[in-house]
Amino acid sequence: MAVNQATLEKQVELYGQMAALARTQGSMGMNTQTDILSAEANLHSVQSSLTQLNDQMASVKRSLLLMTGWDYDSDVVIGSIPKADVSRLDSIDLEADKESAVTNNYTLSVNRAQYSSTTVPKTKETLEETIANNESQIRSSVTSNYQALIQARSDYEQAQAELELQQKKTDTAALELSIGQLSQLEYKAEEYALENCRTAVQLKEMALLQSLETYKDSVNGLAAAS
C-alpha cells in the first residue's frame, strides 16, 4: 500500500494542475464547461483513491499492532522491507540445490520412512514408485522456482533501467522548466512518470525477494513432491 501512496500523491498534484489549467482555459473561452467538469471529476476521483488508501494503511497498521501485542494506537515505527541482494543469485548452484531439496524434503522423508518400516511387498512396490515420482517432482519444482527467480531478477533490473531513464528525462524537464521551455503541467507529468517508475522498482524488488524466499524454502524441504 505504501508503495502506491507516493504515486497517488503525485497523481493528485498532476490532476490538480490539469484542473487548474482547464479552469483557466475556460475563463478564456478555450474549452467548455464539460471539459472543466471532467478535469475536476478526475481530480476528485484520485483524491478519493488517496484518502481510501490512507484509511486502509491506517487500518492495516492498527491490525498489525494488535496482532503483535501492542495497543492499536502505539507509536511504533514499522521498518522498510530489506533490499534485494541480487548478487546472491550468482552463487546459486542449481544442480547441488536440487539434490539438497531431495535430501531435505519433508514429504519424501515420510515416504522413505514408511518404505523402510513396511514388509508388505505390494506396499513397498507402491512406495518405490511414489518415492521415484517424489524425487522427480522435487527436482522439477526447484528448477521451476529457479527459473521464476531468474525472471524476477530480469524484471527488477528492467524496472531499474526504466527508472534511470525516467530520472534523466525528469532532470532534463526540471532544467527546461527553470529556463521557461517547459510548462509546470508538463513537468508534473514527468514527475508523475518518475514516481510510477519508482513504484515499479519497489514492486519488482518485492517480487524478487518473494521469489528468492520461495526458492530457498523449496531447497530447504518445502518443494512440491507430488
Short mmCIF file of C-alpha atoms in Angstrom, two decimals:
data_model
loop_
_atom_site.label_atom_id
_atom_site.label_comp_id
_atom_site.label_asym_id
_atom_site.label_seq_id
_atom_site.Cartn_x
_atom_site.Cartn_y
_atom_site.Cartn_z
CA MET A 1 0.00 0.00 0.00
CA ALA A 2 2.73 2.45 0.97
CA VAL A 3 4.35 1.74 -2.38
CA ASN A 4 1.32 3.20 -4.16
CA GLN A 5 0.89 6.16 -1.82
CA ALA A 6 3.64 8.33 -3.33
CA THR A 7 2.37 7.63 -6.84
CA LEU A 8 -1.16 8.68 -5.92
CA GLU A 9 0.15 11.83 -4.24
CA LYS A 10 1.97 12.78 -7.45
CA GLN A 11 -1.16 11.97 -9.44
CA VAL A 12 -3.17 14.32 -7.22
CA GLU A 13 -0.62 17.07 -7.95
CA LEU A 14 -0.77 16.40 -11.69
CA TYR A 15 -4.57 16.28 -11.85
CA GLY A 16 -4.71 19.41 -9.70
CA GLN A 17 -2.58 21.21 -12.28
CA MET A 18 -4.76 19.87 -15.09
CA ALA A 19 -7.96 21.03 -13.36
CA ALA A 20 -6.46 24.47 -12.74
CA LEU A 21 -5.45 24.72 -16.41
CA ALA A 22 -8.92 23.65 -17.51
CA ARG A 23 -10.48 26.40 -15.39
CA THR A 24 -8.05 28.99 -16.73
CA GLN A 25 -8.70 27.95 -20.32
CA GLY A 26 -12.43 28.00 -19.61
CA SER A 27 -12.26 31.59 -18.43
CA MET A 28 -10.58 32.45 -21.73
CA GLY A 29 -13.15 30.60 -23.81
CA MET A 30 -10.63 27.95 -24.89
CA ASN A 31 -12.64 24.97 -23.64
CA THR A 32 -16.13 24.07 -22.46
CA GLN A 33 -17.76 23.65 -19.07
CA THR A 34 -17.81 19.92 -19.77
CA ASP A 35 -14.01 19.94 -20.09
CA ILE A 36 -13.69 21.72 -16.76
CA LEU A 37 -16.09 19.35 -15.01
CA SER A 38 -14.27 16.35 -16.47
CA ALA A 39 -10.90 17.60 -15.22
CA GLU A 40 -12.31 18.30 -11.76
CA ALA A 41 -14.00 14.88 -11.65
CA ASN A 42 -10.67 13.23 -12.42
CA LEU A 43 -9.05 15.20 -9.61
CA HIS A 44 -11.77 14.29 -7.12
CA SER A 45 -11.53 10.63 -8.12
CA VAL A 46 -7.80 10.36 -7.48
CA GLN A 47 -8.15 12.38 -4.24
CA SER A 48 -10.76 9.88 -3.10
CA SER A 49 -8.46 6.98 -4.01
CA LEU A 50 -5.65 8.52 -1.95
CA THR A 51 -7.96 9.03 1.02
CA GLN A 52 -9.16 5.42 0.82
CA LEU A 53 -5.58 4.16 0.60
CA ASN A 54 -4.53 6.19 3.64
CA ASP A 55 -7.50 4.80 5.58
CA GLN A 56 -6.61 1.25 4.54
CA MET A 57 -2.98 1.75 5.59
CA ALA A 58 -4.08 3.05 8.99
CA SER A 59 -6.43 0.07 9.41
CA VAL A 60 -3.73 -2.44 8.46
CA LYS A 61 -1.27 -0.82 10.88
CA ARG A 62 -3.80 -0.99 13.73
CA SER A 63 -4.49 -4.67 12.99
CA LEU A 64 -0.78 -5.44 12.82
CA LEU A 65 -0.13 -3.73 16.15
CA LEU A 66 -2.93 -5.66 17.84
CA MET A 67 -1.75 -8.99 16.38
CA THR A 68 1.77 -8.39 17.71
CA GLY A 69 0.63 -7.45 21.21
CA TRP A 70 0.77 -3.66 21.01
CA ASP A 71 -2.04 -1.20 21.67
CA TYR A 72 -3.77 -0.20 18.44
CA ASP A 73 -2.60 3.41 18.80
CA SER A 74 1.00 2.67 19.83
CA ASP A 75 3.65 4.89 18.29
CA VAL A 76 5.57 2.07 16.61
CA VAL A 77 7.80 2.53 13.58
CA ILE A 78 7.38 -0.24 11.00
CA GLY A 79 10.65 -0.75 9.17
CA SER A 80 11.08 -0.96 5.44
CA ILE A 81 11.44 -4.21 3.50
CA PRO A 82 15.10 -5.34 3.21
CA LYS A 83 16.82 -4.50 -0.06
CA ALA A 84 17.21 -7.30 -2.57
CA ASP A 85 20.77 -8.61 -2.77
CA VAL A 86 20.89 -9.54 -6.46
CA SER A 87 24.49 -10.75 -6.18
CA ARG A 88 23.30 -13.73 -4.11
CA LEU A 89 21.72 -15.22 -7.22
CA ASP A 90 25.11 -15.54 -8.91
CA SER A 91 26.30 -18.02 -6.30
CA ILE A 92 23.33 -20.39 -6.68
CA ASP A 93 24.30 -23.90 -7.76
CA LEU A 94 21.06 -25.27 -9.20
CA GLU A 95 22.21 -28.88 -9.56
CA ALA A 96 23.51 -29.02 -5.98
CA ASP A 97 20.35 -27.34 -4.71
CA LYS A 98 18.14 -29.91 -6.45
CA GLU A 99 19.93 -32.71 -4.64
CA SER A 100 19.71 -30.80 -1.34
CA ALA A 101 15.99 -30.37 -1.93
CA VAL A 102 15.60 -34.13 -2.40
CA THR A 103 17.53 -34.80 0.80
CA ASN A 104 15.60 -32.20 2.83
CA ASN A 105 12.08 -32.72 1.51
CA TYR A 106 9.57 -33.46 4.25
CA THR A 107 7.10 -35.43 2.13
CA LEU A 108 9.84 -37.58 0.69
CA SER A 109 11.29 -38.23 4.16
CA VAL A 110 7.92 -39.53 5.36
CA ASN A 111 7.56 -41.80 2.35
CA ARG A 112 11.08 -43.14 2.77
CA ALA A 113 10.42 -43.84 6.44
CA GLN A 114 7.26 -45.72 5.54
CA TYR A 115 9.17 -47.70 2.93
CA SER A 116 11.82 -48.68 5.47
CA SER A 117 9.26 -49.77 8.06
CA THR A 118 6.95 -51.85 5.87
CA THR A 119 7.46 -55.50 4.99
CA VAL A 120 4.46 -55.83 2.69
CA PRO A 121 5.77 -56.38 -0.87
CA LYS A 122 2.88 -54.63 -2.59
CA THR A 123 3.20 -51.62 -0.31
CA LYS A 124 6.94 -51.47 -0.90
CA GLU A 125 6.39 -51.56 -4.63
CA THR A 126 3.87 -48.73 -4.43
CA LEU A 127 6.16 -46.67 -2.22
CA GLU A 128 9.10 -47.21 -4.55
CA GLU A 129 7.07 -45.68 -7.37
CA THR A 130 5.90 -42.88 -5.11
CA ILE A 131 9.45 -42.08 -3.96
CA ALA A 132 10.75 -42.06 -7.53
CA ASN A 133 7.94 -39.71 -8.53
CA ASN A 134 8.64 -37.55 -5.48
CA GLU A 135 12.30 -37.17 -6.39
CA SER A 136 11.49 -36.27 -9.99
CA GLN A 137 8.84 -33.76 -8.95
CA ILE A 138 11.08 -32.15 -6.33
CA ARG A 139 13.87 -31.57 -8.86
CA SER A 140 11.33 -30.20 -11.32
CA SER A 141 9.84 -27.91 -8.68
CA VAL A 142 13.23 -26.49 -7.70
CA THR A 143 14.09 -25.90 -11.36
CA SER A 144 10.77 -24.12 -11.89
CA ASN A 145 11.31 -21.94 -8.83
CA TYR A 146 14.82 -21.11 -10.03
CA GLN A 147 13.50 -20.07 -13.44
CA ALA A 148 10.89 -17.88 -11.74
CA LEU A 149 13.68 -16.34 -9.65
CA ILE A 150 15.76 -15.53 -12.72
CA GLN A 151 12.72 -13.97 -14.39
CA ALA A 152 12.03 -11.90 -11.27
CA ARG A 153 15.62 -10.68 -11.35
CA SER A 154 15.28 -9.71 -15.02
CA ASP A 155 12.04 -7.83 -14.32
CA TYR A 156 13.67 -6.00 -11.41
CA GLU A 157 16.70 -4.97 -13.46
CA GLN A 158 14.45 -3.82 -16.31
CA ALA A 159 12.44 -1.68 -13.89
CA GLN A 160 15.68 -0.17 -12.57
CA ALA A 161 16.80 0.68 -16.11
CA GLU A 162 13.46 2.35 -16.83
CA LEU A 163 13.76 4.33 -13.59
CA GLU A 164 17.23 5.57 -14.55
CA LEU A 165 15.95 6.66 -17.96
CA GLN A 166 12.95 8.45 -16.50
CA GLN A 167 15.17 10.14 -13.90
CA LYS A 168 17.23 11.62 -16.74
CA LYS A 169 14.07 12.78 -18.51
CA THR A 170 12.78 14.38 -15.32
CA ASP A 171 16.11 16.10 -14.66
CA THR A 172 16.02 17.49 -18.21
CA ALA A 173 12.44 18.61 -17.69
CA ALA A 174 13.44 20.42 -14.48
CA LEU A 175 16.12 22.31 -16.41
CA GLU A 176 13.71 23.18 -19.20
CA LEU A 177 11.17 24.36 -16.63
CA SER A 178 13.75 26.63 -14.99
CA ILE A 179 14.51 28.40 -18.29
CA GLY A 180 10.90 28.66 -19.39
CA GLN A 181 10.96 25.99 -22.09
CA LEU A 182 8.50 23.70 -20.30
CA SER A 183 5.21 24.31 -18.53
CA GLN A 184 4.56 23.40 -14.91
CA LEU A 185 1.95 20.89 -16.08
CA GLU A 186 4.41 19.17 -18.42
CA TYR A 187 6.94 18.97 -15.60
CA LYS A 188 4.35 17.49 -13.24
CA ALA A 189 3.66 14.81 -15.85
CA GLU A 190 7.35 13.85 -15.84
CA GLU A 191 7.40 13.80 -12.03
CA TYR A 192 4.37 11.52 -12.04
CA ALA A 193 6.05 9.21 -14.57
CA LEU A 194 9.15 9.14 -12.35
CA GLU A 195 7.13 8.17 -9.29
CA ASN A 196 5.45 5.44 -11.32
CA CYS A 197 8.89 4.06 -12.18
CA ARG A 198 9.96 4.16 -8.53
CA THR A 199 6.83 2.25 -7.59
CA ALA A 200 7.52 -0.31 -10.31
CA VAL A 201 11.04 -0.86 -8.97
CA GLN A 202 9.74 -1.38 -5.44
CA LEU A 203 7.09 -3.85 -6.60
CA LYS A 204 9.57 -5.80 -8.71
CA GLU A 205 12.02 -5.82 -5.81
CA MET A 206 9.36 -7.29 -3.51
CA ALA A 207 8.55 -9.89 -6.15
CA LEU A 208 12.25 -10.76 -6.38
CA LEU A 209 12.53 -11.14 -2.62
CA GLN A 210 9.47 -13.38 -2.58
CA SER A 211 10.87 -15.50 -5.41
CA LEU A 212 14.15 -15.88 -3.55
CA GLU A 213 12.39 -16.99 -0.37
CA THR A 214 10.24 -19.45 -2.33
CA TYR A 215 13.36 -20.92 -3.92
CA LYS A 216 15.15 -21.20 -0.57
CA ASP A 217 12.10 -22.87 1.00
CA SER A 218 11.94 -25.40 -1.81
CA VAL A 219 15.60 -26.31 -1.28
CA ASN A 220 15.11 -26.49 2.50
CA GLY A 221 12.31 -29.06 2.37
CA LEU A 222 9.14 -27.48 1.01
CA ALA A 223 9.43 -28.25 -2.69
CA ALA A 224 6.27 -29.78 -4.19
CA ALA A 225 6.78 -33.53 -4.14
CA SER A 226 3.66 -34.66 -5.97
#
